[in-house]
PDB file of C-alpha atoms in Angstrom:
ATOM      1  CA  UNK A 456      16.297  71.674  69.420  1.00  0.00           C
ATOM      2  CA  UNK A 457      15.080  68.423  69.135  1.00  0.00           C
ATOM      3  CA  UNK A 458      18.418  66.799  68.138  1.00  0.00           C
ATOM      4  CA  UNK A 459      20.614  66.212  71.081  1.00  0.00           C
ATOM      5  CA  UNK A 460      24.000  67.761  71.223  1.00  0.00           C
ATOM      6  CA  UNK A 461      26.190  64.644  70.807  1.00  0.00           C
ATOM      7  CA  UNK A 462      24.544  64.089  67.497  1.00  0.00           C
ATOM      8  CA  UNK A 463      24.584  67.550  66.503  1.00  0.00           C
ATOM      9  CA  UNK A 464      28.186  68.290  66.914  1.00  0.00           C
ATOM     10  CA  UNK A 465      30.506  65.413  65.775  1.00  0.00           C
ATOM     11  CA  UNK A 466      33.487  65.158  67.979  1.00  0.00           C
ATOM     12  CA  UNK A 467      36.590  62.895  68.353  1.00  0.00           C
ATOM     13  CA  UNK A 468      34.304  59.852  69.525  1.00  0.00           C
ATOM     14  CA  UNK A 469      32.417  60.119  66.086  1.00  0.00           C
ATOM     15  CA  UNK A 470      35.660  59.624  64.026  1.00  0.00           C
ATOM     16  CA  UNK A 471      36.900  56.922  66.284  1.00  0.00           C
ATOM     17  CA  UNK A 472      33.923  54.913  65.985  1.00  0.00           C
ATOM     18  CA  UNK A 473      33.811  55.101  62.191  1.00  0.00           C
ATOM     19  CA  UNK A 474      37.521  53.996  62.362  1.00  0.00           C
ATOM     20  CA  UNK A 475      36.703  51.090  64.455  1.00  0.00           C
ATOM     21  CA  UNK A 476      34.048  49.834  62.210  1.00  0.00           C
ATOM     22  CA  UNK A 477      36.298  50.376  59.194  1.00  0.00           C
ATOM     23  CA  UNK A 478      39.118  48.356  60.937  1.00  0.00           C
ATOM     24  CA  UNK A 479      36.630  45.363  61.871  1.00  0.00           C
ATOM     25  CA  UNK A 480      35.513  45.371  58.315  1.00  0.00           C
ATOM     26  CA  UNK A 481      39.027  45.274  57.226  1.00  0.00           C
ATOM     27  CA  UNK A 482      39.727  42.524  59.375  1.00  0.00           C
ATOM     28  CA  UNK A 483      36.471  40.465  58.149  1.00  0.00           C
ATOM     29  CA  UNK A 484      37.725  40.930  54.710  1.00  0.00           C
ATOM     30  CA  UNK A 485      41.181  39.565  55.661  1.00  0.00           C
ATOM     31  CA  UNK A 486      39.972  36.475  57.210  1.00  0.00           C
ATOM     32  CA  UNK A 487      36.984  35.743  55.502  1.00  0.00           C
ATOM     33  CA  UNK A 488      38.132  36.218  51.680  1.00  0.00           C
ATOM     34  CA  UNK A 489      40.275  33.776  49.844  1.00  0.00           C
ATOM     35  CA  UNK A 490      41.232  35.907  47.066  1.00  0.00           C
ATOM     36  CA  UNK A 491      44.677  37.525  47.378  1.00  0.00           C
ATOM     37  CA  UNK A 492      43.558  40.849  45.806  1.00  0.00           C
ATOM     38  CA  UNK A 493      40.819  41.077  48.272  1.00  0.00           C
ATOM     39  CA  UNK A 494      43.086  40.171  51.108  1.00  0.00           C
ATOM     40  CA  UNK A 495      45.122  43.157  49.695  1.00  0.00           C
ATOM     41  CA  UNK A 496      42.060  45.267  50.012  1.00  0.00           C
ATOM     42  CA  UNK A 497      41.367  44.435  53.362  1.00  0.00           C
ATOM     43  CA  UNK A 498      44.614  45.397  54.573  1.00  0.00           C
ATOM     44  CA  UNK A 499      44.127  48.890  52.747  1.00  0.00           C
ATOM     45  CA  UNK A 500      41.257  49.164  54.690  1.00  0.00           C
ATOM     46  CA  UNK A 501      42.873  48.745  57.941  1.00  0.00           C
ATOM     47  CA  UNK A 502      45.814  51.048  57.293  1.00  0.00           C
ATOM     48  CA  UNK A 503      43.121  53.842  56.283  1.00  0.00           C
ATOM     49  CA  UNK A 504      41.163  53.417  59.544  1.00  0.00           C
ATOM     50  CA  UNK A 505      44.485  53.735  61.534  1.00  0.00           C
ATOM     51  CA  UNK A 506      45.289  56.781  59.636  1.00  0.00           C
ATOM     52  CA  UNK A 507      41.930  58.215  60.472  1.00  0.00           C
ATOM     53  CA  UNK A 508      42.401  57.795  63.914  1.00  0.00           C
ATOM     54  CA  UNK A 509      45.868  59.351  63.801  1.00  0.00           C
ATOM     55  CA  UNK A 510      44.364  62.516  61.691  1.00  0.00           C
ATOM     56  CA  UNK A 511      41.508  62.827  64.387  1.00  0.00           C
ATOM     57  CA  UNK A 512      43.701  62.796  67.097  1.00  0.00           C
ATOM     58  CA  UNK A 513      45.990  65.696  65.483  1.00  0.00           C
ATOM     59  CA  UNK A 514      42.650  67.792  65.068  1.00  0.00           C
ATOM     60  CA  UNK A 515      41.171  67.184  68.704  1.00  0.00           C
ATOM     61  CA  UNK A 516      43.938  66.130  70.721  1.00  0.00           C
ATOM     62  CA  UNK A 517      47.619  67.445  71.329  1.00  0.00           C
ATOM     63  CA  UNK A 518      48.994  65.674  68.372  1.00  0.00           C
ATOM     64  CA  UNK A 519      49.087  68.690  66.052  1.00  0.00           C
ATOM     65  CA  UNK A 520      50.980  68.695  62.758  1.00  0.00           C
ATOM     66  CA  UNK A 521      53.111  65.693  63.906  1.00  0.00           C
ATOM     67  CA  UNK A 522      49.702  63.513  63.401  1.00  0.00           C
ATOM     68  CA  UNK A 523      49.803  64.842  59.966  1.00  0.00           C
ATOM     69  CA  UNK A 524      53.406  63.557  59.277  1.00  0.00           C
ATOM     70  CA  UNK A 525      52.608  60.387  60.584  1.00  0.00           C
ATOM     71  CA  UNK A 526      49.631  59.870  58.422  1.00  0.00           C
ATOM     72  CA  UNK A 527      51.370  61.002  55.313  1.00  0.00           C
ATOM     73  CA  UNK A 528      54.201  58.261  56.091  1.00  0.00           C
ATOM     74  CA  UNK A 529      51.654  55.571  56.411  1.00  0.00           C
ATOM     75  CA  UNK A 530      50.175  56.634  53.255  1.00  0.00           C
ATOM     76  CA  UNK A 531      53.751  56.348  51.554  1.00  0.00           C
ATOM     77  CA  UNK A 532      54.273  52.643  53.117  1.00  0.00           C
ATOM     78  CA  UNK A 533      50.965  51.685  51.911  1.00  0.00           C
ATOM     79  CA  UNK A 534      51.910  52.586  48.436  1.00  0.00           C
ATOM     80  CA  UNK A 535      55.115  50.768  48.374  1.00  0.00           C
ATOM     81  CA  UNK A 536      53.178  47.579  50.152  1.00  0.00           C
ATOM     82  CA  UNK A 537      50.585  47.529  47.621  1.00  0.00           C
ATOM     83  CA  UNK A 538      53.129  47.611  44.750  1.00  0.00           C
ATOM     84  CA  UNK A 539      55.319  44.778  46.422  1.00  0.00           C
ATOM     85  CA  UNK A 540      52.070  42.731  47.117  1.00  0.00           C
ATOM     86  CA  UNK A 541      50.924  42.965  43.670  1.00  0.00           C
ATOM     87  CA  UNK A 542      54.201  41.447  42.508  1.00  0.00           C
ATOM     88  CA  UNK A 543      53.893  38.701  44.909  1.00  0.00           C
ATOM     89  CA  UNK A 544      50.321  37.991  43.636  1.00  0.00           C
ATOM     90  CA  UNK A 545      51.391  37.949  40.119  1.00  0.00           C
ATOM     91  CA  UNK A 546      54.231  35.418  41.118  1.00  0.00           C
ATOM     92  CA  UNK A 547      51.648  33.157  42.789  1.00  0.00           C
ATOM     93  CA  UNK A 548      49.290  33.255  39.715  1.00  0.00           C
ATOM     94  CA  UNK A 549      52.178  32.121  37.523  1.00  0.00           C
ATOM     95  CA  UNK A 550      53.386  29.267  39.599  1.00  0.00           C
ATOM     96  CA  UNK A 551      50.044  28.121  40.938  1.00  0.00           C
ATOM     97  CA  UNK A 552      47.684  29.296  38.017  1.00  0.00           C
ATOM     98  CA  UNK A 553      45.024  31.131  40.758  1.00  0.00           C
ATOM     99  CA  UNK A 554      45.290  33.680  43.564  1.00  0.00           C
ATOM    100  CA  UNK A 555      43.312  31.278  45.853  1.00  0.00           C
ATOM    101  CA  UNK A 556      45.362  31.289  48.990  1.00  0.00           C
ATOM    102  CA  UNK A 557      43.727  27.801  50.169  1.00  0.00           C
ATOM    103  CA  UNK A 558      45.764  26.421  47.163  1.00  0.00           C
ATOM    104  CA  UNK A 559      49.099  28.138  48.060  1.00  0.00           C
ATOM    105  CA  UNK A 560      50.116  25.489  50.531  1.00  0.00           C
ATOM    106  CA  UNK A 561      53.344  24.368  49.321  1.00  0.00           C
ATOM    107  CA  UNK A 562      55.350  25.161  52.459  1.00  0.00           C
ATOM    108  CA  UNK A 563      52.940  23.370  54.702  1.00  0.00           C
ATOM    109  CA  UNK A 564      53.204  19.915  52.877  1.00  0.00           C
TER     110      UNK A 564
ATOM    111  CA  UNK B 590      22.134  70.773  62.390  1.00  0.00           C
ATOM    112  CA  UNK B 591      25.067  72.440  60.985  1.00  0.00           C
ATOM    113  CA  UNK B 592      26.518  71.852  57.691  1.00  0.00           C
ATOM    114  CA  UNK B 593      29.951  70.187  58.732  1.00  0.00           C
ATOM    115  CA  UNK B 594      27.592  67.868  61.153  1.00  0.00           C
ATOM    116  CA  UNK B 595      25.396  67.002  57.892  1.00  0.00           C
ATOM    117  CA  UNK B 596      28.550  66.286  55.994  1.00  0.00           C
ATOM    118  CA  UNK B 597      30.208  64.338  58.566  1.00  0.00           C
ATOM    119  CA  UNK B 598      27.028  61.823  58.652  1.00  0.00           C
ATOM    120  CA  UNK B 599      26.920  61.954  55.049  1.00  0.00           C
ATOM    121  CA  UNK B 600      30.469  60.814  54.519  1.00  0.00           C
ATOM    122  CA  UNK B 601      30.470  58.377  57.283  1.00  0.00           C
ATOM    123  CA  UNK B 602      27.342  56.682  55.600  1.00  0.00           C
ATOM    124  CA  UNK B 603      29.385  56.699  52.488  1.00  0.00           C
ATOM    125  CA  UNK B 604      32.526  55.191  54.125  1.00  0.00           C
ATOM    126  CA  UNK B 605      30.917  52.538  55.957  1.00  0.00           C
ATOM    127  CA  UNK B 606      28.242  51.616  53.355  1.00  0.00           C
ATOM    128  CA  UNK B 607      30.876  51.229  50.623  1.00  0.00           C
ATOM    129  CA  UNK B 608      33.327  49.425  52.871  1.00  0.00           C
ATOM    130  CA  UNK B 609      30.369  47.052  53.591  1.00  0.00           C
ATOM    131  CA  UNK B 610      29.862  46.354  50.036  1.00  0.00           C
ATOM    132  CA  UNK B 611      33.550  45.627  49.192  1.00  0.00           C
ATOM    133  CA  UNK B 612      33.884  43.264  51.979  1.00  0.00           C
ATOM    134  CA  UNK B 613      30.622  41.331  51.228  1.00  0.00           C
ATOM    135  CA  UNK B 614      30.324  41.716  47.272  1.00  0.00           C
ATOM    136  CA  UNK B 615      30.880  38.327  45.417  1.00  0.00           C
ATOM    137  CA  UNK B 616      32.359  40.164  42.603  1.00  0.00           C
ATOM    138  CA  UNK B 617      35.574  41.370  43.135  1.00  0.00           C
ATOM    139  CA  UNK B 618      35.558  44.299  40.441  1.00  0.00           C
ATOM    140  CA  UNK B 619      32.563  45.721  42.587  1.00  0.00           C
ATOM    141  CA  UNK B 620      34.782  45.378  45.400  1.00  0.00           C
ATOM    142  CA  UNK B 621      37.707  47.394  43.981  1.00  0.00           C
ATOM    143  CA  UNK B 622      35.056  49.982  42.865  1.00  0.00           C
ATOM    144  CA  UNK B 623      33.361  50.135  46.429  1.00  0.00           C
ATOM    145  CA  UNK B 624      36.846  50.605  47.826  1.00  0.00           C
ATOM    146  CA  UNK B 625      37.361  53.621  45.649  1.00  0.00           C
ATOM    147  CA  UNK B 626      34.326  55.346  47.222  1.00  0.00           C
ATOM    148  CA  UNK B 627      35.701  54.307  50.668  1.00  0.00           C
ATOM    149  CA  UNK B 628      38.968  56.074  49.916  1.00  0.00           C
ATOM    150  CA  UNK B 629      37.438  59.128  48.525  1.00  0.00           C
ATOM    151  CA  UNK B 630      34.974  59.445  51.415  1.00  0.00           C
ATOM    152  CA  UNK B 631      38.140  59.175  53.939  1.00  0.00           C
ATOM    153  CA  UNK B 632      39.627  61.938  51.812  1.00  0.00           C
ATOM    154  CA  UNK B 633      36.732  63.991  52.685  1.00  0.00           C
ATOM    155  CA  UNK B 634      36.955  63.363  56.274  1.00  0.00           C
ATOM    156  CA  UNK B 635      40.564  64.445  56.342  1.00  0.00           C
ATOM    157  CA  UNK B 636      39.254  67.580  54.750  1.00  0.00           C
ATOM    158  CA  UNK B 637      36.556  68.081  57.227  1.00  0.00           C
ATOM    159  CA  UNK B 638      39.514  67.465  60.037  1.00  0.00           C
ATOM    160  CA  UNK B 639      41.466  70.637  58.608  1.00  0.00           C
ATOM    161  CA  UNK B 640      44.089  68.163  57.288  1.00  0.00           C
ATOM    162  CA  UNK B 641      44.141  69.461  53.530  1.00  0.00           C
ATOM    163  CA  UNK B 642      47.393  68.308  52.688  1.00  0.00           C
ATOM    164  CA  UNK B 643      46.651  64.535  53.919  1.00  0.00           C
ATOM    165  CA  UNK B 644      43.487  64.639  51.970  1.00  0.00           C
ATOM    166  CA  UNK B 645      45.026  65.704  48.635  1.00  0.00           C
ATOM    167  CA  UNK B 646      47.657  62.925  49.181  1.00  0.00           C
ATOM    168  CA  UNK B 647      45.106  60.399  50.072  1.00  0.00           C
ATOM    169  CA  UNK B 648      43.241  61.230  46.704  1.00  0.00           C
ATOM    170  CA  UNK B 649      46.617  61.342  44.717  1.00  0.00           C
ATOM    171  CA  UNK B 650      48.113  58.221  46.206  1.00  0.00           C
ATOM    172  CA  UNK B 651      45.149  56.124  47.058  1.00  0.00           C
ATOM    173  CA  UNK B 652      42.489  56.697  44.623  1.00  0.00           C
ATOM    174  CA  UNK B 653      44.679  57.721  41.731  1.00  0.00           C
ATOM    175  CA  UNK B 654      47.708  54.978  42.610  1.00  0.00           C
ATOM    176  CA  UNK B 655      46.812  52.313  44.780  1.00  0.00           C
ATOM    177  CA  UNK B 656      43.327  51.528  43.378  1.00  0.00           C
ATOM    178  CA  UNK B 657      44.809  51.384  39.878  1.00  0.00           C
ATOM    179  CA  UNK B 658      47.281  48.812  40.896  1.00  0.00           C
ATOM    180  CA  UNK B 659      44.556  46.777  42.531  1.00  0.00           C
ATOM    181  CA  UNK B 660      42.729  46.871  39.322  1.00  0.00           C
ATOM    182  CA  UNK B 661      45.627  45.821  37.642  1.00  0.00           C
ATOM    183  CA  UNK B 662      46.057  43.073  39.994  1.00  0.00           C
ATOM    184  CA  UNK B 663      42.457  41.830  39.498  1.00  0.00           C
ATOM    185  CA  UNK B 664      42.865  42.008  35.674  1.00  0.00           C
ATOM    186  CA  UNK B 665      46.339  40.105  35.488  1.00  0.00           C
ATOM    187  CA  UNK B 666      45.401  37.368  37.859  1.00  0.00           C
ATOM    188  CA  UNK B 667      42.158  36.048  36.314  1.00  0.00           C
ATOM    189  CA  UNK B 668      41.286  34.165  33.329  1.00  0.00           C
ATOM    190  CA  UNK B 669      38.229  34.564  31.266  1.00  0.00           C
ATOM    191  CA  UNK B 670      35.617  37.235  31.199  1.00  0.00           C
ATOM    192  CA  UNK B 671      36.174  40.338  33.438  1.00  0.00           C
ATOM    193  CA  UNK B 672      32.346  40.841  34.476  1.00  0.00           C
ATOM    194  CA  UNK B 673      32.262  37.224  35.654  1.00  0.00           C
ATOM    195  CA  UNK B 674      34.871  37.099  38.348  1.00  0.00           C
ATOM    196  CA  UNK B 675      33.610  35.392  41.410  1.00  0.00           C
ATOM    197  CA  UNK B 676      35.800  34.822  44.557  1.00  0.00           C
ATOM    198  CA  UNK B 677      34.851  32.638  47.428  1.00  0.00           C
ATOM    199  CA  UNK B 678      34.129  33.610  51.149  1.00  0.00           C
ATOM    200  CA  UNK B 679      34.955  30.789  53.825  1.00  0.00           C
ATOM    201  CA  UNK B 680      33.983  30.896  57.686  1.00  0.00           C
ATOM    202  CA  UNK B 681      31.740  33.200  57.512  1.00  0.00           C
ATOM    203  CA  UNK B 682      29.997  32.945  60.549  1.00  0.00           C
ATOM    204  CA  UNK B 683      33.391  32.891  62.842  1.00  0.00           C
ATOM    205  CA  UNK B 684      34.772  35.833  60.916  1.00  0.00           C
ATOM    206  CA  UNK B 685      31.360  37.885  61.223  1.00  0.00           C
ATOM    207  CA  UNK B 686      31.559  37.154  65.111  1.00  0.00           C
ATOM    208  CA  UNK B 687      35.220  37.571  65.404  1.00  0.00           C
ATOM    209  CA  UNK B 688      35.213  41.166  63.705  1.00  0.00           C
ATOM    210  CA  UNK B 689      31.943  42.126  65.525  1.00  0.00           C
ATOM    211  CA  UNK B 690      33.632  41.426  68.935  1.00  0.00           C
ATOM    212  CA  UNK B 691      36.676  43.461  67.821  1.00  0.00           C
ATOM    213  CA  UNK B 692      34.181  46.421  66.681  1.00  0.00           C
ATOM    214  CA  UNK B 693      32.619  46.030  70.182  1.00  0.00           C
ATOM    215  CA  UNK B 694      35.859  46.179  72.075  1.00  0.00           C
ATOM    216  CA  UNK B 695      37.235  48.963  70.286  1.00  0.00           C
ATOM    217  CA  UNK B 696      34.072  51.320  70.336  1.00  0.00           C
ATOM    218  CA  UNK B 697      33.843  50.438  74.171  1.00  0.00           C
ATOM    219  CA  UNK B 698      37.556  51.639  74.741  1.00  0.00           C
ATOM    220  CA  UNK B 699      37.141  54.613  72.698  1.00  0.00           C
ATOM    221  CA  UNK B 700      34.026  55.739  74.387  1.00  0.00           C
ATOM    222  CA  UNK B 701      34.823  55.030  77.857  1.00  0.00           C
ATOM    223  CA  UNK B 702      38.384  56.760  77.607  1.00  0.00           C
ATOM    224  CA  UNK B 703      38.801  60.222  78.767  1.00  0.00           C
ATOM    225  CA  UNK B 704      40.915  61.669  76.025  1.00  0.00           C
ATOM    226  CA  UNK B 705      42.979  64.701  76.702  1.00  0.00           C
ATOM    227  CA  UNK B 706      41.664  67.148  74.414  1.00  0.00           C
ATOM    228  CA  UNK B 707      43.441  70.395  73.368  1.00  0.00           C
ATOM    229  CA  UNK B 708      41.057  73.158  72.786  1.00  0.00           C
ATOM    230  CA  UNK B 709      39.991  73.500  69.142  1.00  0.00           C
ATOM    231  CA  UNK B 710      42.134  75.923  66.971  1.00  0.00           C
ATOM    232  CA  UNK B 711      40.701  77.391  63.526  1.00  0.00           C
ATOM    233  CA  UNK B 712      43.834  76.319  61.466  1.00  0.00           C
ATOM    234  CA  UNK B 713      42.967  76.534  58.100  1.00  0.00           C
ATOM    235  CA  UNK B 714      46.404  76.240  56.245  1.00  0.00           C
ATOM    236  CA  UNK B 715      48.721  73.465  57.172  1.00  0.00           C
ATOM    237  CA  UNK B 716      50.768  73.188  54.075  1.00  0.00           C
ATOM    238  CA  UNK B 717      53.510  75.584  55.136  1.00  0.00           C
ATOM    239  CA  UNK B 718      53.855  73.870  58.488  1.00  0.00           C
ATOM    240  CA  UNK B 719      54.160  70.544  56.820  1.00  0.00           C
ATOM    241  CA  UNK B 720      56.871  71.690  54.666  1.00  0.00           C
ATOM    242  CA  UNK B 721      58.860  73.233  57.506  1.00  0.00           C
ATOM    243  CA  UNK B 722      58.615  69.859  59.360  1.00  0.00           C
ATOM    244  CA  UNK B 723      59.806  67.921  56.525  1.00  0.00           C
ATOM    245  CA  UNK B 724      62.712  70.201  55.928  1.00  0.00           C
ATOM    246  CA  UNK B 725      63.610  70.059  59.733  1.00  0.00           C
ATOM    247  CA  UNK B 726      62.278  67.627  62.556  1.00  0.00           C
ATOM    248  CA  UNK B 727      61.449  64.753  59.757  1.00  0.00           C
ATOM    249  CA  UNK B 728      64.417  65.330  57.594  1.00  0.00           C
ATOM    250  CA  UNK B 729      65.763  61.750  58.280  1.00  0.00           C
ATOM    251  CA  UNK B 730      62.209  59.810  57.721  1.00  0.00           C
ATOM    252  CA  UNK B 731      61.981  61.713  54.570  1.00  0.00           C
ATOM    253  CA  UNK B 732      64.982  60.564  53.159  1.00  0.00           C
ATOM    254  CA  UNK B 733      64.702  56.960  54.363  1.00  0.00           C
ATOM    255  CA  UNK B 734      61.198  56.888  52.960  1.00  0.00           C
ATOM    256  CA  UNK B 735      62.403  57.908  49.453  1.00  0.00           C
ATOM    257  CA  UNK B 736      65.164  55.028  49.625  1.00  0.00           C
ATOM    258  CA  UNK B 737      62.259  52.395  50.766  1.00  0.00           C
ATOM    259  CA  UNK B 738      60.056  53.721  47.786  1.00  0.00           C
ATOM    260  CA  UNK B 739      62.886  53.077  45.419  1.00  0.00           C
ATOM    261  CA  UNK B 740      63.684  49.778  46.819  1.00  0.00           C
ATOM    262  CA  UNK B 741      60.111  48.600  46.887  1.00  0.00           C
ATOM    263  CA  UNK B 742      59.548  49.794  43.180  1.00  0.00           C
ATOM    264  CA  UNK B 743      62.864  48.077  42.092  1.00  0.00           C
ATOM    265  CA  UNK B 744      61.926  44.856  43.888  1.00  0.00           C
ATOM    266  CA  UNK B 745      58.516  44.815  42.653  1.00  0.00           C
ATOM    267  CA  UNK B 746      59.591  45.236  39.012  1.00  0.00           C
ATOM    268  CA  UNK B 747      62.141  42.420  39.374  1.00  0.00           C
ATOM    269  CA  UNK B 748      59.595  40.068  41.057  1.00  0.00           C
ATOM    270  CA  UNK B 749      56.994  40.743  38.636  1.00  0.00           C
ATOM    271  CA  UNK B 750      59.080  40.234  35.318  1.00  0.00           C
ATOM    272  CA  UNK B 751      60.265  36.981  36.408  1.00  0.00           C
ATOM    273  CA  UNK B 752      58.661  34.206  34.153  1.00  0.00           C
ATOM    274  CA  UNK B 753      57.445  31.030  35.469  1.00  0.00           C
ATOM    275  CA  UNK B 754      59.585  28.166  34.925  1.00  0.00           C
ATOM    276  CA  UNK B 755      62.672  30.432  34.289  1.00  0.00           C
ATOM    277  CA  UNK B 756      64.252  30.740  37.698  1.00  0.00           C
ATOM    278  CA  UNK B 757      67.645  32.384  36.588  1.00  0.00           C
ATOM    279  CA  UNK B 758      67.734  35.389  34.934  1.00  0.00           C
ATOM    280  CA  UNK B 759      69.716  34.849  31.724  1.00  0.00           C
ATOM    281  CA  UNK B 760      73.261  35.962  32.531  1.00  0.00           C
ATOM    282  CA  UNK B 761      74.856  38.799  30.941  1.00  0.00           C
ATOM    283  CA  UNK B 762      78.277  37.130  29.800  1.00  0.00           C
ATOM    284  CA  UNK B 763      76.721  34.890  27.426  1.00  0.00           C
TER     285      UNK B 763
END
């Protein structure tokens, strides 16, 4: 075959590389966007990349069903975090009139 | 090339492409819908990794719940027309350099480590094992996370219903 083996058979490293790229994109969203909702989406991306790592290790490594349990708990806590973060965003919008995090600097002044 | 390899590359392209659209799109509604494709592709990844229950939970909680919450957040925190919502991007070059550095470091570490690999087992059905673990080893975290969800929901409702300018909730005595 013309296709080398490391391309033809995706293994643990392929999933890890995808999750590393997702993590860096999430960091990019968190530190470069100024909208609070965009930052929230970046945090979700970071949580998902960590989850992909855990599930990949539970398939290829020795972390069998425990990895699935950890992934489930991460998903649950991400749901709670999203609900609380939306409530905080609504309060910020009510007080400051926008969700631009650069304008939320009352504690700094 | 096998079907699973083809599926892997298809969904990897879908995940990374739509995540990039999510990060770099000016329109926040487009970002939210790109995030939906990323999360659905990750659910497909979990199915490829024989984690069926995690895949279904990802679809239910993320695509069905968190994405709707994010869209509600977009709609409740903007004025004017929904289609014209633009957001700012600051420090684009330092942020890009920093996240590129993080990606390069992570990929280097991942590829240069000798992972301890277990022999692959053809485990098709994991739901029964997860249920037994939830009722035995993970009983305490399961209960604690239930209480945590309840607290988070009550807290979110209390915070979100407070109107600006009215700091104290009206007292019940009257």
